[in-house]
mmCIF file with all atom_site columns, C-alpha atoms in Angstrom:
data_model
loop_
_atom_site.group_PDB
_atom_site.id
_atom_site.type_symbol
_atom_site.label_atom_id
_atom_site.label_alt_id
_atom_site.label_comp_id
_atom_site.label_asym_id
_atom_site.label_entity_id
_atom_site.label_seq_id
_atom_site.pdbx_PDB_ins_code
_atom_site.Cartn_x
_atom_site.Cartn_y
_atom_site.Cartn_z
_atom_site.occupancy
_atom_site.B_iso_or_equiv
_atom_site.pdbx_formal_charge
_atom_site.auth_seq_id
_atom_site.auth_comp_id
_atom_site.auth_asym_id
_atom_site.auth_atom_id
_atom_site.pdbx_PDB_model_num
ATOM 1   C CA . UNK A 1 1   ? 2.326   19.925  -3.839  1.00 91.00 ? 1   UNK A CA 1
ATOM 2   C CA . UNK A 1 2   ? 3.713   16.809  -5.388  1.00 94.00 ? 2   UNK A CA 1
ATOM 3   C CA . UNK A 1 3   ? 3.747   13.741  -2.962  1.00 97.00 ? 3   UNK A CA 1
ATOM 4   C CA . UNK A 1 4   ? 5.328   11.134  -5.619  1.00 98.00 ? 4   UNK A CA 1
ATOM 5   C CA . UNK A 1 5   ? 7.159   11.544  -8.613  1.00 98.00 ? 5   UNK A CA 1
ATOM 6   C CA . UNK A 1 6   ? 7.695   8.487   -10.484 1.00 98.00 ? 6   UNK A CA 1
ATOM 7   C CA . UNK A 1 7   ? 9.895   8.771   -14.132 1.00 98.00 ? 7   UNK A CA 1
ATOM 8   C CA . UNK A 1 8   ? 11.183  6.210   -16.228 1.00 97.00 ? 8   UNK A CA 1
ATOM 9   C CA . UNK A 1 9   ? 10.880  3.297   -13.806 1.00 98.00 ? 9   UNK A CA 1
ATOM 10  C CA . UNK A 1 10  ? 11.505  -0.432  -14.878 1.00 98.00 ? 10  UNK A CA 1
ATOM 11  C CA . UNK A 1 11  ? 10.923  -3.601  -12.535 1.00 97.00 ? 11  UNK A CA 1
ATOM 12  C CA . UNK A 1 12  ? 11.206  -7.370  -12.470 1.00 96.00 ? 12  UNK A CA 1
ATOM 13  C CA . UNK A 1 13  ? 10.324  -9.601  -10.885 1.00 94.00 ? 13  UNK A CA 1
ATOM 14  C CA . UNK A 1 14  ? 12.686  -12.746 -9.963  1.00 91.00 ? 14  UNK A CA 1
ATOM 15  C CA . UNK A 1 15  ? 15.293  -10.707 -12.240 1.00 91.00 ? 15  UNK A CA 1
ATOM 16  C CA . UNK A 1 16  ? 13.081  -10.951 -15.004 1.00 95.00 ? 16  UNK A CA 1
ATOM 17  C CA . UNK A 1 17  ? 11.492  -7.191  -16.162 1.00 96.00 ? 17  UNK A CA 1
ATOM 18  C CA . UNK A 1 18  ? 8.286   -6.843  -16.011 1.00 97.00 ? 18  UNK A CA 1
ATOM 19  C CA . UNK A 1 19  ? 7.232   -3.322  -16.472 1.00 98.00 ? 19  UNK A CA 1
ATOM 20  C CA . UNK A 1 20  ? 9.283   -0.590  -18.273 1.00 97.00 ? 20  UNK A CA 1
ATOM 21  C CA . UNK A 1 21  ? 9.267   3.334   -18.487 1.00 97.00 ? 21  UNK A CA 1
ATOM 22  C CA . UNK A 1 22  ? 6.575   3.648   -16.014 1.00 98.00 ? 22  UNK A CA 1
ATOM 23  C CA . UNK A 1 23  ? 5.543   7.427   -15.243 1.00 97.00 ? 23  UNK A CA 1
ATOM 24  C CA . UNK A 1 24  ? 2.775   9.299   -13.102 1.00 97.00 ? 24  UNK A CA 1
ATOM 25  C CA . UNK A 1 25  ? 2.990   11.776  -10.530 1.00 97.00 ? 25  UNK A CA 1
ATOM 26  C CA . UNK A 1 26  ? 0.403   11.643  -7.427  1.00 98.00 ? 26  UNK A CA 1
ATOM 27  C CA . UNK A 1 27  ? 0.001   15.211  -5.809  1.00 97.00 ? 27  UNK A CA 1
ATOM 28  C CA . UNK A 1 28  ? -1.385  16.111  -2.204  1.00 97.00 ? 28  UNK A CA 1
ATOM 29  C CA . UNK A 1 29  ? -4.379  14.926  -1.473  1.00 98.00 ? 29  UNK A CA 1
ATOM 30  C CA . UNK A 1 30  ? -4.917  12.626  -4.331  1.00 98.00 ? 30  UNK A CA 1
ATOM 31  C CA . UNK A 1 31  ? -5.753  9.042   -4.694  1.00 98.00 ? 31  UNK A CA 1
ATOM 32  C CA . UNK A 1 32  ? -4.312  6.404   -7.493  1.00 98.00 ? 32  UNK A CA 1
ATOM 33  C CA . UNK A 1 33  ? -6.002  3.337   -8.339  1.00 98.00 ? 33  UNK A CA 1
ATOM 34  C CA . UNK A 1 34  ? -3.541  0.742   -10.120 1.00 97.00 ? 34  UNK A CA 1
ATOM 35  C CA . UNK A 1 35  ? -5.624  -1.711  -12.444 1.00 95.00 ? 35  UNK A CA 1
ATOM 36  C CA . UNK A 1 36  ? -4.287  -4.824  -14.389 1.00 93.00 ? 36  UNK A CA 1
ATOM 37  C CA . UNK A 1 37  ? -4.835  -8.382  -15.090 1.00 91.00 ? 37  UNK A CA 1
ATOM 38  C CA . UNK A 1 38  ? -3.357  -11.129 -11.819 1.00 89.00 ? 38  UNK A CA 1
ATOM 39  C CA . UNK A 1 39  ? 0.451   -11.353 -13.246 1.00 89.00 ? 39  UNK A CA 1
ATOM 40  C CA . UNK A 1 40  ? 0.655   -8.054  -14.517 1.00 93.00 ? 40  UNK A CA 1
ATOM 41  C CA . UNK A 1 41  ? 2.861   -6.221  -12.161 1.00 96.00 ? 41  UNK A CA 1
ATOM 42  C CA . UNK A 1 42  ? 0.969   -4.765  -9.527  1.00 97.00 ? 42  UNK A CA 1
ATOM 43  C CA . UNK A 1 43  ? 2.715   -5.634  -6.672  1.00 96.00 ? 43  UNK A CA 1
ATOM 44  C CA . UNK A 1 44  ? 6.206   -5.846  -8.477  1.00 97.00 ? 44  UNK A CA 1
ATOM 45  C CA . UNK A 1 45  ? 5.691   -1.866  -9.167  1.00 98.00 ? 45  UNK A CA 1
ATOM 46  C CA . UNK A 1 46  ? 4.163   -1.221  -4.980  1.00 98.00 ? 46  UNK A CA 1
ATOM 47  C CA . UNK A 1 47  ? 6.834   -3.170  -3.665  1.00 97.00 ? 47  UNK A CA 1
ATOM 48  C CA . UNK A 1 48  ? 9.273   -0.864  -5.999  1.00 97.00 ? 48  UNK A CA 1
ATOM 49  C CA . UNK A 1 49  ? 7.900   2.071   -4.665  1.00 98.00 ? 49  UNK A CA 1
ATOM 50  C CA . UNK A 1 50  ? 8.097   1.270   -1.032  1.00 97.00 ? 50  UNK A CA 1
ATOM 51  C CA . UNK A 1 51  ? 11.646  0.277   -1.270  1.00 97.00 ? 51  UNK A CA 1
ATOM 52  C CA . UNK A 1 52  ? 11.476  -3.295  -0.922  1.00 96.00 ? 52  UNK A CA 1
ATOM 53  C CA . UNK A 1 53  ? 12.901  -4.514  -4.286  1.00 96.00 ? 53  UNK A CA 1
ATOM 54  C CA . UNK A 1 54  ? 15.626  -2.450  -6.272  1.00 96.00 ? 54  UNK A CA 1
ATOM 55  C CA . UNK A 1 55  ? 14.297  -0.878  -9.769  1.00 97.00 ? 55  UNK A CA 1
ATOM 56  C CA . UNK A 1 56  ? 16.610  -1.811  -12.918 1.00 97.00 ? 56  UNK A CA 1
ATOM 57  C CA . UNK A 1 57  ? 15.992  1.983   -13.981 1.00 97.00 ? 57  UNK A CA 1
ATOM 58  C CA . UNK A 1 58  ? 14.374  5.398   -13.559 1.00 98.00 ? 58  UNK A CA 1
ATOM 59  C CA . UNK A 1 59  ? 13.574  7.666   -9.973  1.00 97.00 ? 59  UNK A CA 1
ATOM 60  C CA . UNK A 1 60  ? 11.439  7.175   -7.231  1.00 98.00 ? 60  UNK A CA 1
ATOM 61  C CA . UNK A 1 61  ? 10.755  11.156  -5.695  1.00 97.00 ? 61  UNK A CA 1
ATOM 62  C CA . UNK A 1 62  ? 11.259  11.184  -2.828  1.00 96.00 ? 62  UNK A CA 1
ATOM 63  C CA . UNK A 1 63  ? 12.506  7.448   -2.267  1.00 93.00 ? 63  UNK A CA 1
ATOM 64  C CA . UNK A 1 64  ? 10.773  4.986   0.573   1.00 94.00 ? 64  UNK A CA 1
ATOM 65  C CA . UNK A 1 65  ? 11.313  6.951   3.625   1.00 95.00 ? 65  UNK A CA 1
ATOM 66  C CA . UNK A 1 66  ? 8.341   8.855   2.711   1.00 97.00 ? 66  UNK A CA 1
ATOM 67  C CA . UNK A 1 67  ? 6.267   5.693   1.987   1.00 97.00 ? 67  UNK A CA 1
ATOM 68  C CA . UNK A 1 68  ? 3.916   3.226   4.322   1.00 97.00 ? 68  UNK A CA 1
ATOM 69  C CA . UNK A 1 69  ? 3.092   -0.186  2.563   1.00 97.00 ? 69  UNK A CA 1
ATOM 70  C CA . UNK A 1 70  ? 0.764   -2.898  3.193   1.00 97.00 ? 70  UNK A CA 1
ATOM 71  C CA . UNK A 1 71  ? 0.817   -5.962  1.144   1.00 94.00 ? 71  UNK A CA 1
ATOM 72  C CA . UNK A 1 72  ? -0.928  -9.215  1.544   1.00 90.00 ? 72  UNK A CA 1
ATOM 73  C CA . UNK A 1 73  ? 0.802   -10.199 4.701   1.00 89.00 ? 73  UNK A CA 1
ATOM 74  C CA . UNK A 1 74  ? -1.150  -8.072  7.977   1.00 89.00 ? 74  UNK A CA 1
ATOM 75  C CA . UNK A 1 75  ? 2.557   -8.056  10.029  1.00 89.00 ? 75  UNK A CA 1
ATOM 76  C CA . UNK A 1 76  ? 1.151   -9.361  13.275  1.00 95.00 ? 76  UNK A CA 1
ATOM 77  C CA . UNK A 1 77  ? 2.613   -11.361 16.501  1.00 96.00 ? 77  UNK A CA 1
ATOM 78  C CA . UNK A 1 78  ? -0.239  -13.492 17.242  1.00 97.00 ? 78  UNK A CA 1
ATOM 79  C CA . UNK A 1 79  ? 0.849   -13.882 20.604  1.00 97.00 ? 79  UNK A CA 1
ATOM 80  C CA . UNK A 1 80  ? 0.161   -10.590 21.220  1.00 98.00 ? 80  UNK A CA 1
ATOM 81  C CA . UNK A 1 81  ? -3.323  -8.319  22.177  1.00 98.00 ? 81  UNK A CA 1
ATOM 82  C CA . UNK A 1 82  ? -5.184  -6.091  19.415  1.00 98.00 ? 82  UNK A CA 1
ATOM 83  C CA . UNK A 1 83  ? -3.479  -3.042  21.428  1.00 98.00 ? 83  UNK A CA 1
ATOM 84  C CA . UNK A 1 84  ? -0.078  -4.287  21.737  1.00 98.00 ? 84  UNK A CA 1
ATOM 85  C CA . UNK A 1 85  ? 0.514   -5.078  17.850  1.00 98.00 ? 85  UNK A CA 1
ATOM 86  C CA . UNK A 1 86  ? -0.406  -1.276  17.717  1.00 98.00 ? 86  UNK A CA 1
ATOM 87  C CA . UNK A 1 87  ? 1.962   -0.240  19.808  1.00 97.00 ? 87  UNK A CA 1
ATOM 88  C CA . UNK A 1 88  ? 4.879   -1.933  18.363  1.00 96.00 ? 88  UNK A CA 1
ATOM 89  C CA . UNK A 1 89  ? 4.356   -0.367  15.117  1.00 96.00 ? 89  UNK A CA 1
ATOM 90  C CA . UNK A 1 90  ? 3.850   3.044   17.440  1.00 97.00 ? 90  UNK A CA 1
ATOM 91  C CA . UNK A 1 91  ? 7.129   2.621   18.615  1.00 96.00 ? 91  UNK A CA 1
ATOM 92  C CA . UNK A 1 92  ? 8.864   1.314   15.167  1.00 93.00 ? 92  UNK A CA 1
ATOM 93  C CA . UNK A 1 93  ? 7.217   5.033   13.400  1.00 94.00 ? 93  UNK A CA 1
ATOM 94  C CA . UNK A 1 94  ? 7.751   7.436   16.478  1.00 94.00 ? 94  UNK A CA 1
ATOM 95  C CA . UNK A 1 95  ? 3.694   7.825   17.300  1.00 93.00 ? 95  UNK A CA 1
ATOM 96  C CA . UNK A 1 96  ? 2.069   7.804   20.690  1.00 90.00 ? 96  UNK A CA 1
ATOM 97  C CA . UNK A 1 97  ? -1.141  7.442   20.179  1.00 96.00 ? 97  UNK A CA 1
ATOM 98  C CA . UNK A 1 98  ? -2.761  4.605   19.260  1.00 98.00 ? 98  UNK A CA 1
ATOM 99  C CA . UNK A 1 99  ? -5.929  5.476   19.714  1.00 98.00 ? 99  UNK A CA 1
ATOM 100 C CA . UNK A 1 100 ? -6.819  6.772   16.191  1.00 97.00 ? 100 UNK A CA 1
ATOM 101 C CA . UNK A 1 101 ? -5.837  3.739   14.637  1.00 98.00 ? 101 UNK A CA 1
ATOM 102 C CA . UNK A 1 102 ? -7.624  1.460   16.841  1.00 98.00 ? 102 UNK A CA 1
ATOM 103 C CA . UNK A 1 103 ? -10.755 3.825   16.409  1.00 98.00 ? 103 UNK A CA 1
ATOM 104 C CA . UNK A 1 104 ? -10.290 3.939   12.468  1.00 98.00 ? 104 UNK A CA 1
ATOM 105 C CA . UNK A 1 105 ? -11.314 0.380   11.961  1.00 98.00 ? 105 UNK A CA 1
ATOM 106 C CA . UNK A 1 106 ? -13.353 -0.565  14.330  1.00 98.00 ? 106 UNK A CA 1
ATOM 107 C CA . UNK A 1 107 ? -11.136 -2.049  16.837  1.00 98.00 ? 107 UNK A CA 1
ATOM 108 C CA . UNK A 1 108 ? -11.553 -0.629  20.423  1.00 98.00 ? 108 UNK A CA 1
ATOM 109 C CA . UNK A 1 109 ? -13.666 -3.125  21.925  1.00 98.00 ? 109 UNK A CA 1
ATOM 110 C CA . UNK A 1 110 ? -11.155 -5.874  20.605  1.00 98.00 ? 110 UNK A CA 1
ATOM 111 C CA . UNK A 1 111 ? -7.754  -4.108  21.752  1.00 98.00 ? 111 UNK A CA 1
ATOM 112 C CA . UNK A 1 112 ? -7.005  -6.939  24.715  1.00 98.00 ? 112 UNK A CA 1
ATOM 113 C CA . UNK A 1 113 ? -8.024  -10.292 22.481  1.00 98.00 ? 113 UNK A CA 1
ATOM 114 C CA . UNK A 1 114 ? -4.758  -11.535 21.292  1.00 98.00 ? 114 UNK A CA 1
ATOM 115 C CA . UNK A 1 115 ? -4.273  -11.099 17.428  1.00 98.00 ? 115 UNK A CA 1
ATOM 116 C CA . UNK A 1 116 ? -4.496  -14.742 16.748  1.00 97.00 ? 116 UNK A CA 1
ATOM 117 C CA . UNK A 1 117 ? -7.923  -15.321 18.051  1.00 98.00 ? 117 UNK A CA 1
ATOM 118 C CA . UNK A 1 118 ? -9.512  -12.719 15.701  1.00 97.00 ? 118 UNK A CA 1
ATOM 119 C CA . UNK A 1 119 ? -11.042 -13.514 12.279  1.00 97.00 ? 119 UNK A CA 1
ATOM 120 C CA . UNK A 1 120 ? -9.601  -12.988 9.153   1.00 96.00 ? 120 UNK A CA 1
ATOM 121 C CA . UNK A 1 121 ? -11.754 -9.859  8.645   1.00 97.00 ? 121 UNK A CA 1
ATOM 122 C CA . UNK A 1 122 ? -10.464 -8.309  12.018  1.00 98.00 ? 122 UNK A CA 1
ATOM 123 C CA . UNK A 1 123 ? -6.950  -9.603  11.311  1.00 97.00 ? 123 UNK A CA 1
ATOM 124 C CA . UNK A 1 124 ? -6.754  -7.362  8.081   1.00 97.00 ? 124 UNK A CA 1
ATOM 125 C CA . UNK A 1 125 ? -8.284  -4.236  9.818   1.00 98.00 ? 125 UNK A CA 1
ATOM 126 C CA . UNK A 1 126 ? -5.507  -4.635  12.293  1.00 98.00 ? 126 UNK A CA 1
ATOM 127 C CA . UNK A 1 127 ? -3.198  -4.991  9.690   1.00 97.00 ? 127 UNK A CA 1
ATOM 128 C CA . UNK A 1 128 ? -4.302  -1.997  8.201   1.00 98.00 ? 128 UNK A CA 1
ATOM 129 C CA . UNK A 1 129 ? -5.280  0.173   10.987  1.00 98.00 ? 129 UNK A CA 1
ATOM 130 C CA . UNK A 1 130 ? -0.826  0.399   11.672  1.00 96.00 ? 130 UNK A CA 1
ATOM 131 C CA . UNK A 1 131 ? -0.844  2.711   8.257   1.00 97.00 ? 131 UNK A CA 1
ATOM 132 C CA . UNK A 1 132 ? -2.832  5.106   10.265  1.00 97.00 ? 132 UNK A CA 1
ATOM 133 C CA . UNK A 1 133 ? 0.703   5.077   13.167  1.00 97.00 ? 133 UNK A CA 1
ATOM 134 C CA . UNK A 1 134 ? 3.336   5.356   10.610  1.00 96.00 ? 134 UNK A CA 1
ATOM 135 C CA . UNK A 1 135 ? 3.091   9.392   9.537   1.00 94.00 ? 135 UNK A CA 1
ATOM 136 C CA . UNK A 1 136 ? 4.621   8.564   6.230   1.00 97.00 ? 136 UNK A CA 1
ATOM 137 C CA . UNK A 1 137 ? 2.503   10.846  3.659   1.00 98.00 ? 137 UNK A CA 1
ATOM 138 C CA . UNK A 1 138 ? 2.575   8.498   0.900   1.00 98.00 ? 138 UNK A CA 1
ATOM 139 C CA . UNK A 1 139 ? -0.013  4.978   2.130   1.00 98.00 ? 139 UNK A CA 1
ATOM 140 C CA . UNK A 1 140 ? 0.194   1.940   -0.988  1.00 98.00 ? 140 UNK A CA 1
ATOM 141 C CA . UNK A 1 141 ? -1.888  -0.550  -0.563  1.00 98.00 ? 141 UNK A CA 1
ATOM 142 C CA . UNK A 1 142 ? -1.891  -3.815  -2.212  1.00 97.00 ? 142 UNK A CA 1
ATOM 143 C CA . UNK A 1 143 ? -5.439  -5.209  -2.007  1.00 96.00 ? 143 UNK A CA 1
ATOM 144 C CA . UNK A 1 144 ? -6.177  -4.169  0.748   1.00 97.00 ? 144 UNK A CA 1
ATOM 145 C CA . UNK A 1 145 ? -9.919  -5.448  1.055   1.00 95.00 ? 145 UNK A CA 1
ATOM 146 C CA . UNK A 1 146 ? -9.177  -8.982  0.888   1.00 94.00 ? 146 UNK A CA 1
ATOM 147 C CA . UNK A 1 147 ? -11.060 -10.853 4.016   1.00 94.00 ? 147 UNK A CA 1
ATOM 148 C CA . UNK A 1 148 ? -13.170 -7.781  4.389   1.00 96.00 ? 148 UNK A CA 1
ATOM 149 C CA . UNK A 1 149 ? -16.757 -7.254  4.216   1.00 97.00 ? 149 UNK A CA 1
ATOM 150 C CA . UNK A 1 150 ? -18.320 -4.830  2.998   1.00 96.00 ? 150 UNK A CA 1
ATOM 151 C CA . UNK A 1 151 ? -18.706 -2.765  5.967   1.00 97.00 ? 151 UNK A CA 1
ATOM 152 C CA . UNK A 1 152 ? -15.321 -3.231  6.651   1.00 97.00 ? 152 UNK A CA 1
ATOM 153 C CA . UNK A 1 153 ? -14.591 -1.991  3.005   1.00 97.00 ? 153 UNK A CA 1
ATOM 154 C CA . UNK A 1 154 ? -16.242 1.023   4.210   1.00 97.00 ? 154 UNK A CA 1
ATOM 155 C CA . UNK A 1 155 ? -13.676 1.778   7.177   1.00 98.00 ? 155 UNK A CA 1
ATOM 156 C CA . UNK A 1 156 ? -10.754 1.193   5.237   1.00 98.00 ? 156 UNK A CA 1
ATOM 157 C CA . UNK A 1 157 ? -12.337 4.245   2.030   1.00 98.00 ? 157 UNK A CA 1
ATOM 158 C CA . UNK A 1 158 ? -13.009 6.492   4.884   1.00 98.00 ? 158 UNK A CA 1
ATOM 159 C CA . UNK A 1 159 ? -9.278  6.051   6.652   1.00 98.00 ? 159 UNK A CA 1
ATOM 160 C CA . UNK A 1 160 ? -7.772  6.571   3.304   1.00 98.00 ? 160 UNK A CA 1
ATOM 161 C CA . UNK A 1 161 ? -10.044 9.844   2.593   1.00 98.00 ? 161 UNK A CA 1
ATOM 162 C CA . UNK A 1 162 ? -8.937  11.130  6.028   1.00 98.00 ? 162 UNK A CA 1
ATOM 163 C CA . UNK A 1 163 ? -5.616  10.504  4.643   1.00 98.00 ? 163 UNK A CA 1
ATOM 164 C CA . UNK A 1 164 ? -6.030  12.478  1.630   1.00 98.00 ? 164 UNK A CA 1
ATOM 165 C CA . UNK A 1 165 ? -8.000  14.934  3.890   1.00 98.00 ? 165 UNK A CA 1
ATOM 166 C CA . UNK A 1 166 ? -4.771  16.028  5.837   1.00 97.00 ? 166 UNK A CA 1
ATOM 167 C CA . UNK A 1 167 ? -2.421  16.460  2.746   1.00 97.00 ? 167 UNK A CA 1
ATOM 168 C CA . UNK A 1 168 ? -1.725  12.792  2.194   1.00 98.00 ? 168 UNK A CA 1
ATOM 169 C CA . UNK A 1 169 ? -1.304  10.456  -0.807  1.00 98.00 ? 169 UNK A CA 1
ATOM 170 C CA . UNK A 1 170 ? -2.075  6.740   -1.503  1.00 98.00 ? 170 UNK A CA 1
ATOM 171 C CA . UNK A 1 171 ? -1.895  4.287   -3.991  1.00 98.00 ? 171 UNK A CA 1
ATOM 172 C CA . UNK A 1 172 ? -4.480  1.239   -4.449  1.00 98.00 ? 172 UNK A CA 1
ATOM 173 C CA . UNK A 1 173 ? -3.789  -1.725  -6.207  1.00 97.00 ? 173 UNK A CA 1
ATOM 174 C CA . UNK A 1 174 ? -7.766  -3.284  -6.113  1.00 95.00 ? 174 UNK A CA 1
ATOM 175 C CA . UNK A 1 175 ? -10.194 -4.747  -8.481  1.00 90.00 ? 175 UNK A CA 1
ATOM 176 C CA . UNK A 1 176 ? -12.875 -3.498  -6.576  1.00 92.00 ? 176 UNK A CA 1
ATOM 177 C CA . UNK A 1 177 ? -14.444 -0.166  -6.498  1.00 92.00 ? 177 UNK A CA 1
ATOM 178 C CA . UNK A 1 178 ? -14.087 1.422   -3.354  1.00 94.00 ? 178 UNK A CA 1
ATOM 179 C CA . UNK A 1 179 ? -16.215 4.873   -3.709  1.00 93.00 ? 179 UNK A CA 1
ATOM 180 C CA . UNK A 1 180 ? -12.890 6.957   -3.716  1.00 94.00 ? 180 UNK A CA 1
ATOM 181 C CA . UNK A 1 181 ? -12.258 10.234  -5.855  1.00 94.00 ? 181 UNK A CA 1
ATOM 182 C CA . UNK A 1 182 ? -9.265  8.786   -8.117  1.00 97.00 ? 182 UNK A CA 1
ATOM 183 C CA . UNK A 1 183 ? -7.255  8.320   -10.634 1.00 96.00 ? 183 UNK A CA 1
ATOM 184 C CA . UNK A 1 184 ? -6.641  5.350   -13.111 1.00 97.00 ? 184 UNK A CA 1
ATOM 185 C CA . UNK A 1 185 ? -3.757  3.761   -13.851 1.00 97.00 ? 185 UNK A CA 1
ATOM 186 C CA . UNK A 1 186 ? -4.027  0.315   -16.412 1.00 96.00 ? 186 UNK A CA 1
ATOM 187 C CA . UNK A 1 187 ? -0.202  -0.640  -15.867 1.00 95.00 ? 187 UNK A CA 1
ATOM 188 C CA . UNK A 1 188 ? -0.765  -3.204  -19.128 1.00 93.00 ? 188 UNK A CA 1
ATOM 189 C CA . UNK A 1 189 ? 0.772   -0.204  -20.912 1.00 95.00 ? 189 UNK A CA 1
ATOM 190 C CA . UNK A 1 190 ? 4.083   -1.002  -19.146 1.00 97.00 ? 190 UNK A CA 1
ATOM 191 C CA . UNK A 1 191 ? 4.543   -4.228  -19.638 1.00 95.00 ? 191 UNK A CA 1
ATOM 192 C CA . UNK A 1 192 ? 8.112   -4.354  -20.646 1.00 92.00 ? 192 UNK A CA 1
ATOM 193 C CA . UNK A 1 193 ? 9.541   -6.186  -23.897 1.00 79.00 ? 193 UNK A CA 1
ATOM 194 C CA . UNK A 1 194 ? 11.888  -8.272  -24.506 1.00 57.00 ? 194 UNK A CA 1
ATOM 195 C CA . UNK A 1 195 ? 14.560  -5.916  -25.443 1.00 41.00 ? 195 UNK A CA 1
ATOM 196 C CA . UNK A 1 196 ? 14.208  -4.384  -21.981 1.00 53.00 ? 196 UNK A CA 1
ATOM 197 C CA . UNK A 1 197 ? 16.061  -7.856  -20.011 1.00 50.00 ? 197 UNK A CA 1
ATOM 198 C CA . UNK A 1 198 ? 19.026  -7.076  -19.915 1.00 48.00 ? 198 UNK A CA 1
ATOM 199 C CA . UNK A 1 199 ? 20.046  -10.763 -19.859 1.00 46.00 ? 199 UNK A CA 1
ATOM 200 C CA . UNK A 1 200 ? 18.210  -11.260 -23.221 1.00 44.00 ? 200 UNK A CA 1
ATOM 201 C CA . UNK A 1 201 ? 20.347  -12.939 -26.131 1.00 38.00 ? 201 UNK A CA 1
ATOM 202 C CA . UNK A 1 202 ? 18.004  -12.273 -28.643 1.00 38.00 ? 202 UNK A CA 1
ATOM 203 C CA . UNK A 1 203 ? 14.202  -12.550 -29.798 1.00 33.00 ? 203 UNK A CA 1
ATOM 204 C CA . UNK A 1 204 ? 12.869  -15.537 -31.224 1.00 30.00 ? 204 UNK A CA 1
#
C-alpha cells in the first residue's frame, strides 16, 4: 500500500525555487531518509509535504491531512505541565490517550513539571512524543535528534519503528544515522535551475 506519492514537485523558498521535479513514493511500513548539504532544501521540500508552504508544481498523494510534522520548533506552552501539552495536541488530533506518548519517550515521571522547567533534551522528547497523538499515517521529521542524547536518540528510532510497525510511514531529514531500515534520498539531484524561476529574465 502506497502511503505517499510524490510526482513532479518544485519548491522555493522565499519565492525563489529551490528544488525541481522531485519524485519518490514511500509505501506502508517504510522509512525515508532525506540527505543534503545545510541550504539544500530539506526543510523547504518537509514543509511542502506537510502543507505548510504551497508547491510551484507537481502532486502531493494524498495532500497534508494525512501528514504529522515536526520541525525545529517543539510547539509547547511553557506555562503548562509535561501532561497537559499532551493533551492539547490530544484534543487538536481526536486521541484520548495520552499515555503512549508520554511512555514512548520517557516522560511519565515528568508529566506534572511544567514544560519550561525541563531541559532541552526533555523539551524535544515532548515535542516529539505529540507525533505519537496525531494518527496521521505519514510522521516527517526535520532533525529530529537535535538536543538529544544518545539514549534519547534511541527512543525516538524505536517510536518511529513502532510507527512503521502498525502500517505507518515517515520521512527523516538527519545527518545522523539512526539504526533504521531505510531508504536514501540525496535531494542535491533536485536542485532546481535557473530556468525553473519563473521570475527569471534570463541567465547570465
Amino acid at each position: 500500500m502506497t502511503r505517499l506519492r510524490v510526482r513532479d514537485l518544485a519548491c522555493a523558498r522565499g519565492g525563489v525555487p529551490v528544488l525541481s521535479d522531485v519524485a519518490f513514493t514511500l509505501g506502508q511500513g517504510r522509512a525515508l531518509i532525506l540527505r543534503g548539504p545545510n541550504g539544500s532544501g530539506k526543510t523547504t521540500l518537509l514543509r511542502t509535504l506537510a502543507g505548510l508552504q504551497p508547491a510551484l508544481r507537481g502532486t502531493i498523494d494524498p495532500g497534508p491531512e494525512a501528514v504529522a510534522y515536526a520541525g525545529h520548533a517543539d510547539g509547547l506552552k511553557g506555562g503548562l505541565s509535561v501532561a497537559a501539552n499532551l493533551t492539547f495536541w490530544a484534543g487538536i488530533f481526536g486521541t484520548r490517550d495520552i499515555a503512549p506518548a508520554l511512555e514512548a519517550f520517557d516522560l511519565t515521571d515528568l508529566r506534572e513539571r511544567a514544560a519550561q522547567n525541563l531541559s532541552a533534551g526533555q523539551k524535544r522528547r515532548l515535542g516529539l512524543a505529540r507525533m505519537v497523538l496525531t494518527q496521521r499515517p505519514v510522521w516527517i521529521f526535520d532533525e529530529p535528534t537535535v538536543s538529544l542524547d544518545t539514549a534519547s536518540v534511541g527512543l525516538f528510532a524505536r517510536a518511529v519503528e513502532s510507527h512503521l510497525a502498525q502500517g505507518g510511514a515517515a520521512i527523516v531529514a538527519t545527518h545522523i544515522d539512526l539504526g533504521l531500515t531505510a531508504d536514501v534520498l540525496d535531494i542535491a539531484q533536485f536542485r532546481a535551475r535557473a530556468m525553473d524561476d519563473p521570475f527569471a529574465t534570463g541567465v547570465a
